[in-house]
Amino acid sequence: QVQLVESGGGQVQAGGSLRLSCAASGRTFSNYVMGWFRQAPGKEREFVAAISISLSGGSTYYADSVKGRFTISRDSAKNTVYLQMNSLKPEDTAVYYCAADRGNDVSYYYNDYDYWGQGTQVTVSS
């Protein structure tokens, strides 16, 4: 069982930055693929970024809409995954969720993830 707790959300003006954190319980954090998803009102939950397990070198993957602006990273010593968000746009406004997948391969589909945090609100004003 893995418990995930997100923090770092808030309100920012367009062009600003935020860093989201996701603290994970459990000693096998490094064995999970970690992902960030987001869901805006009236829309489906969508993939934002993911990072592979540590043994796979921590490769990173991004949605085209955030590539070059967002960076996902993980700190196994702290059992924490981060999402650094720069050059934020109003269309980035959503609830952001951290997720963990027990599988070895990175997935872009939220149904493949086994554990979820409660979400943190990010609001970007124009």
JSON list of C-alpha atoms in Angstrom, two decimals:
[
{"chain": "A", "resi": 1, "resn": "GLN", "atom": "CA", "xyz": [0.00, 0.00, 0.00]},
{"chain": "A", "resi": 2, "resn": "VAL", "atom": "CA", "xyz": [1.24, 3.46, -0.93]},
{"chain": "A", "resi": 3, "resn": "GLN", "atom": "CA", "xyz": [-0.18, 6.73, 0.34]},
{"chain": "A", "resi": 4, "resn": "LEU", "atom": "CA", "xyz": [0.45, 9.90, -1.61]},
{"chain": "A", "resi": 5, "resn": "VAL", "atom": "CA", "xyz": [0.09, 13.46, -0.35]},
{"chain": "A", "resi": 6, "resn": "GLU", "atom": "CA", "xyz": [0.42, 16.41, -2.73]},
{"chain": "A", "resi": 7, "resn": "SER", "atom": "CA", "xyz": [1.31, 19.96, -1.79]},
{"chain": "A", "resi": 8, "resn": "GLY", "atom": "CA", "xyz": [2.42, 23.16, -3.47]},
{"chain": "A", "resi": 9, "resn": "GLY", "atom": "CA", "xyz": [-0.66, 24.15, -5.41]},
{"chain": "A", "resi": 10, "resn": "GLY", "atom": "CA", "xyz": [-1.98, 27.69, -5.42]},
{"chain": "A", "resi": 11, "resn": "GLN", "atom": "CA", "xyz": [-2.84, 30.68, -7.53]},
{"chain": "A", "resi": 12, "resn": "VAL", "atom": "CA", "xyz": [-0.34, 32.35, -9.83]},
{"chain": "A", "resi": 13, "resn": "GLN", "atom": "CA", "xyz": [-0.38, 34.77, -12.72]},
{"chain": "A", "resi": 14, "resn": "ALA", "atom": "CA", "xyz": [0.32, 33.66, -16.26]},
{"chain": "A", "resi": 15, "resn": "GLY", "atom": "CA", "xyz": [4.04, 33.27, -16.82]},
{"chain": "A", "resi": 16, "resn": "GLY", "atom": "CA", "xyz": [4.67, 32.38, -13.21]},
{"chain": "A", "resi": 17, "resn": "SER", "atom": "CA", "xyz": [5.98, 29.19, -11.63]},
{"chain": "A", "resi": 18, "resn": "LEU", "atom": "CA", "xyz": [4.91, 26.66, -9.04]},
{"chain": "A", "resi": 19, "resn": "ARG", "atom": "CA", "xyz": [6.48, 23.49, -7.72]},
{"chain": "A", "resi": 20, "resn": "LEU", "atom": "CA", "xyz": [4.26, 20.63, -6.70]},
{"chain": "A", "resi": 21, "resn": "SER", "atom": "CA", "xyz": [5.46, 17.97, -4.30]},
{"chain": "A", "resi": 22, "resn": "CYS", "atom": "CA", "xyz": [4.13, 14.48, -3.70]},
{"chain": "A", "resi": 23, "resn": "ALA", "atom": "CA", "xyz": [5.26, 12.69, -0.57]},
{"chain": "A", "resi": 24, "resn": "ALA", "atom": "CA", "xyz": [4.90, 8.92, -0.68]},
{"chain": "A", "resi": 25, "resn": "SER", "atom": "CA", "xyz": [4.76, 6.45, 2.17]},
{"chain": "A", "resi": 26, "resn": "GLY", "atom": "CA", "xyz": [6.32, 3.03, 1.93]},
{"chain": "A", "resi": 27, "resn": "ARG", "atom": "CA", "xyz": [9.87, 1.78, 1.57]},
{"chain": "A", "resi": 28, "resn": "THR", "atom": "CA", "xyz": [9.54, 0.69, -2.07]},
{"chain": "A", "resi": 29, "resn": "PHE", "atom": "CA", "xyz": [8.98, 4.16, -3.49]},
{"chain": "A", "resi": 30, "resn": "SER", "atom": "CA", "xyz": [11.83, 3.75, -5.96]},
{"chain": "A", "resi": 31, "resn": "ASN", "atom": "CA", "xyz": [10.09, 0.70, -7.50]},
{"chain": "A", "resi": 32, "resn": "TYR", "atom": "CA", "xyz": [7.02, 2.65, -8.62]},
{"chain": "A", "resi": 33, "resn": "VAL", "atom": "CA", "xyz": [6.51, 4.60, -11.79]},
{"chain": "A", "resi": 34, "resn": "MET", "atom": "CA", "xyz": [5.33, 8.03, -10.63]},
{"chain": "A", "resi": 35, "resn": "GLY", "atom": "CA", "xyz": [3.04, 10.26, -12.62]},
{"chain": "A", "resi": 36, "resn": "TRP", "atom": "CA", "xyz": [1.27, 13.58, -12.52]},
{"chain": "A", "resi": 37, "resn": "PHE", "atom": "CA", "xyz": [-2.19, 14.01, -13.99]},
{"chain": "A", "resi": 38, "resn": "ARG", "atom": "CA", "xyz": [-4.57, 16.94, -14.02]},
{"chain": "A", "resi": 39, "resn": "GLN", "atom": "CA", "xyz": [-8.28, 17.46, -14.34]},
{"chain": "A", "resi": 40, "resn": "ALA", "atom": "CA", "xyz": [-10.01, 20.69, -15.24]},
{"chain": "A", "resi": 41, "resn": "PRO", "atom": "CA", "xyz": [-13.74, 21.23, -14.59]},
{"chain": "A", "resi": 42, "resn": "GLY", "atom": "CA", "xyz": [-15.84, 19.36, -17.12]},
{"chain": "A", "resi": 43, "resn": "LYS", "atom": "CA", "xyz": [-12.85, 17.60, -18.63]},
{"chain": "A", "resi": 44, "resn": "GLU", "atom": "CA", "xyz": [-11.33, 14.15, -18.33]},
{"chain": "A", "resi": 45, "resn": "ARG", "atom": "CA", "xyz": [-8.25, 13.52, -16.26]},
{"chain": "A", "resi": 46, "resn": "GLU", "atom": "CA", "xyz": [-5.21, 13.91, -18.49]},
{"chain": "A", "resi": 47, "resn": "PHE", "atom": "CA", "xyz": [-1.60, 12.85, -18.36]},
{"chain": "A", "resi": 48, "resn": "VAL", "atom": "CA", "xyz": [0.94, 15.54, -17.55]},
{"chain": "A", "resi": 49, "resn": "ALA", "atom": "CA", "xyz": [4.26, 13.83, -16.81]},
{"chain": "A", "resi": 50, "resn": "ALA", "atom": "CA", "xyz": [5.77, 10.60, -15.55]},
{"chain": "A", "resi": 51, "resn": "ILE", "atom": "CA", "xyz": [9.11, 9.30, -14.39]},
{"chain": "A", "resi": 52, "resn": "SER", "atom": "CA", "xyz": [10.26, 5.70, -14.59]},
{"chain": "A", "resi": 53, "resn": "ILE", "atom": "CA", "xyz": [11.50, 3.57, -11.73]},
{"chain": "A", "resi": 54, "resn": "SER", "atom": "CA", "xyz": [14.96, 4.39, -10.42]},
{"chain": "A", "resi": 55, "resn": "LEU", "atom": "CA", "xyz": [16.49, 1.15, -11.80]},
{"chain": "A", "resi": 56, "resn": "SER", "atom": "CA", "xyz": [15.41, 2.25, -15.28]},
{"chain": "A", "resi": 57, "resn": "GLY", "atom": "CA", "xyz": [17.35, 5.45, -14.90]},
{"chain": "A", "resi": 58, "resn": "GLY", "atom": "CA", "xyz": [14.49, 7.73, -14.01]},
{"chain": "A", "resi": 59, "resn": "SER", "atom": "CA", "xyz": [13.52, 8.51, -17.59]},
{"chain": "A", "resi": 60, "resn": "THR", "atom": "CA", "xyz": [10.96, 11.27, -17.95]},
{"chain": "A", "resi": 61, "resn": "TYR", "atom": "CA", "xyz": [7.91, 11.63, -20.16]},
{"chain": "A", "resi": 62, "resn": "TYR", "atom": "CA", "xyz": [5.70, 14.64, -20.84]},
{"chain": "A", "resi": 63, "resn": "ALA", "atom": "CA", "xyz": [2.47, 15.59, -22.50]},
{"chain": "A", "resi": 64, "resn": "ASP", "atom": "CA", "xyz": [3.09, 17.77, -25.55]},
{"chain": "A", "resi": 65, "resn": "SER", "atom": "CA", "xyz": [1.18, 20.61, -23.92]},
{"chain": "A", "resi": 66, "resn": "VAL", "atom": "CA", "xyz": [3.71, 20.93, -21.07]},
{"chain": "A", "resi": 67, "resn": "LYS", "atom": "CA", "xyz": [6.93, 19.83, -22.75]},
{"chain": "A", "resi": 68, "resn": "GLY", "atom": "CA", "xyz": [9.65, 22.41, -22.24]},
{"chain": "A", "resi": 69, "resn": "ARG", "atom": "CA", "xyz": [7.76, 24.10, -19.40]},
{"chain": "A", "resi": 70, "resn": "PHE", "atom": "CA", "xyz": [7.30, 21.37, -16.78]},
{"chain": "A", "resi": 71, "resn": "THR", "atom": "CA", "xyz": [9.92, 19.13, -15.21]},
{"chain": "A", "resi": 72, "resn": "ILE", "atom": "CA", "xyz": [9.25, 15.98, -13.19]},
{"chain": "A", "resi": 73, "resn": "SER", "atom": "CA", "xyz": [11.86, 14.62, -10.81]},
{"chain": "A", "resi": 74, "resn": "ARG", "atom": "CA", "xyz": [12.08, 12.20, -7.90]},
{"chain": "A", "resi": 75, "resn": "ASP", "atom": "CA", "xyz": [14.12, 12.08, -4.74]},
{"chain": "A", "resi": 76, "resn": "SER", "atom": "CA", "xyz": [14.18, 8.49, -3.49]},
{"chain": "A", "resi": 77, "resn": "ALA", "atom": "CA", "xyz": [15.89, 9.48, -0.24]},
{"chain": "A", "resi": 78, "resn": "LYS", "atom": "CA", "xyz": [12.91, 11.69, 0.57]},
{"chain": "A", "resi": 79, "resn": "ASN", "atom": "CA", "xyz": [10.27, 9.45, -1.04]},
{"chain": "A", "resi": 80, "resn": "THR", "atom": "CA", "xyz": [9.09, 12.50, -2.94]},
{"chain": "A", "resi": 81, "resn": "VAL", "atom": "CA", "xyz": [8.31, 13.31, -6.54]},
{"chain": "A", "resi": 82, "resn": "TYR", "atom": "CA", "xyz": [8.21, 16.89, -7.80]},
{"chain": "A", "resi": 83, "resn": "LEU", "atom": "CA", "xyz": [6.62, 18.75, -10.67]},
{"chain": "A", "resi": 84, "resn": "GLN", "atom": "CA", "xyz": [8.31, 22.05, -11.44]},
{"chain": "A", "resi": 85, "resn": "MET", "atom": "CA", "xyz": [5.94, 24.15, -13.54]},
{"chain": "A", "resi": 86, "resn": "ASN", "atom": "CA", "xyz": [7.28, 27.21, -15.33]},
{"chain": "A", "resi": 87, "resn": "SER", "atom": "CA", "xyz": [5.73, 29.63, -17.84]},
{"chain": "A", "resi": 88, "resn": "LEU", "atom": "CA", "xyz": [2.30, 28.74, -16.57]},
{"chain": "A", "resi": 89, "resn": "LYS", "atom": "CA", "xyz": [-0.72, 29.45, -18.74]},
{"chain": "A", "resi": 90, "resn": "PRO", "atom": "CA", "xyz": [-4.40, 29.86, -17.85]},
{"chain": "A", "resi": 91, "resn": "GLU", "atom": "CA", "xyz": [-5.09, 26.56, -19.59]},
{"chain": "A", "resi": 92, "resn": "ASP", "atom": "CA", "xyz": [-2.88, 24.83, -17.00]},
{"chain": "A", "resi": 93, "resn": "THR", "atom": "CA", "xyz": [-5.58, 25.55, -14.41]},
{"chain": "A", "resi": 94, "resn": "ALA", "atom": "CA", "xyz": [-6.73, 22.23, -12.94]},
{"chain": "A", "resi": 95, "resn": "VAL", "atom": "CA", "xyz": [-6.57, 19.93, -9.96]},
{"chain": "A", "resi": 96, "resn": "TYR", "atom": "CA", "xyz": [-3.23, 18.14, -10.15]},
{"chain": "A", "resi": 97, "resn": "TYR", "atom": "CA", "xyz": [-2.94, 14.56, -8.96]},
{"chain": "A", "resi": 98, "resn": "CYS", "atom": "CA", "xyz": [0.08, 12.48, -8.11]},
{"chain": "A", "resi": 99, "resn": "ALA", "atom": "CA", "xyz": [-0.13, 8.78, -8.94]},
{"chain": "A", "resi": 100, "resn": "ALA", "atom": "CA", "xyz": [1.94, 5.63, -8.49]},
{"chain": "A", "resi": 101, "resn": "ASP", "atom": "CA", "xyz": [2.03, 2.59, -10.77]},
{"chain": "A", "resi": 102, "resn": "ARG", "atom": "CA", "xyz": [3.37, -0.79, -9.66]},
{"chain": "A", "resi": 103, "resn": "GLY", "atom": "CA", "xyz": [4.18, -1.75, -13.23]},
{"chain": "A", "resi": 104, "resn": "ASN", "atom": "CA", "xyz": [7.64, -1.43, -14.75]},
{"chain": "A", "resi": 105, "resn": "ASP", "atom": "CA", "xyz": [6.60, 0.49, -17.86]},
{"chain": "A", "resi": 106, "resn": "VAL", "atom": "CA", "xyz": [5.55, 4.12, -17.94]},
{"chain": "A", "resi": 107, "resn": "SER", "atom": "CA", "xyz": [1.91, 4.58, -18.90]},
{"chain": "A", "resi": 108, "resn": "TYR", "atom": "CA", "xyz": [0.09, 7.66, -20.11]},
{"chain": "A", "resi": 109, "resn": "TYR", "atom": "CA", "xyz": [-3.31, 6.25, -19.05]},
{"chain": "A", "resi": 110, "resn": "TYR", "atom": "CA", "xyz": [-4.73, 7.05, -15.65]},
{"chain": "A", "resi": 111, "resn": "ASN", "atom": "CA", "xyz": [-6.41, 3.64, -15.41]},
{"chain": "A", "resi": 112, "resn": "ASP", "atom": "CA", "xyz": [-3.00, 1.99, -15.23]},
{"chain": "A", "resi": 113, "resn": "TYR", "atom": "CA", "xyz": [-2.04, 3.76, -12.01]},
{"chain": "A", "resi": 114, "resn": "ASP", "atom": "CA", "xyz": [-2.72, 2.02, -8.73]},
{"chain": "A", "resi": 115, "resn": "TYR", "atom": "CA", "xyz": [-2.48, 4.73, -6.09]},
{"chain": "A", "resi": 116, "resn": "TRP", "atom": "CA", "xyz": [-3.59, 8.37, -6.10]},
{"chain": "A", "resi": 117, "resn": "GLY", "atom": "CA", "xyz": [-3.21, 11.43, -3.97]},
{"chain": "A", "resi": 118, "resn": "GLN", "atom": "CA", "xyz": [-6.06, 13.72, -3.02]},
{"chain": "A", "resi": 119, "resn": "GLY", "atom": "CA", "xyz": [-5.11, 16.40, -5.54]},
{"chain": "A", "resi": 120, "resn": "THR", "atom": "CA", "xyz": [-3.97, 19.99, -5.28]},
{"chain": "A", "resi": 121, "resn": "GLN", "atom": "CA", "xyz": [-5.54, 22.97, -7.03]},
{"chain": "A", "resi": 122, "resn": "VAL", "atom": "CA", "xyz": [-3.50, 25.05, -9.46]},
{"chain": "A", "resi": 123, "resn": "THR", "atom": "CA", "xyz": [-5.10, 28.24, -10.74]},
{"chain": "A", "resi": 124, "resn": "VAL", "atom": "CA", "xyz": [-3.39, 30.43, -13.34]},
{"chain": "A", "resi": 125, "resn": "SER", "atom": "CA", "xyz": [-4.89, 33.84, -13.97]},
{"chain": "A", "resi": 126, "resn": "SER", "atom": "CA", "xyz": [-4.38, 35.87, -17.13]}
]
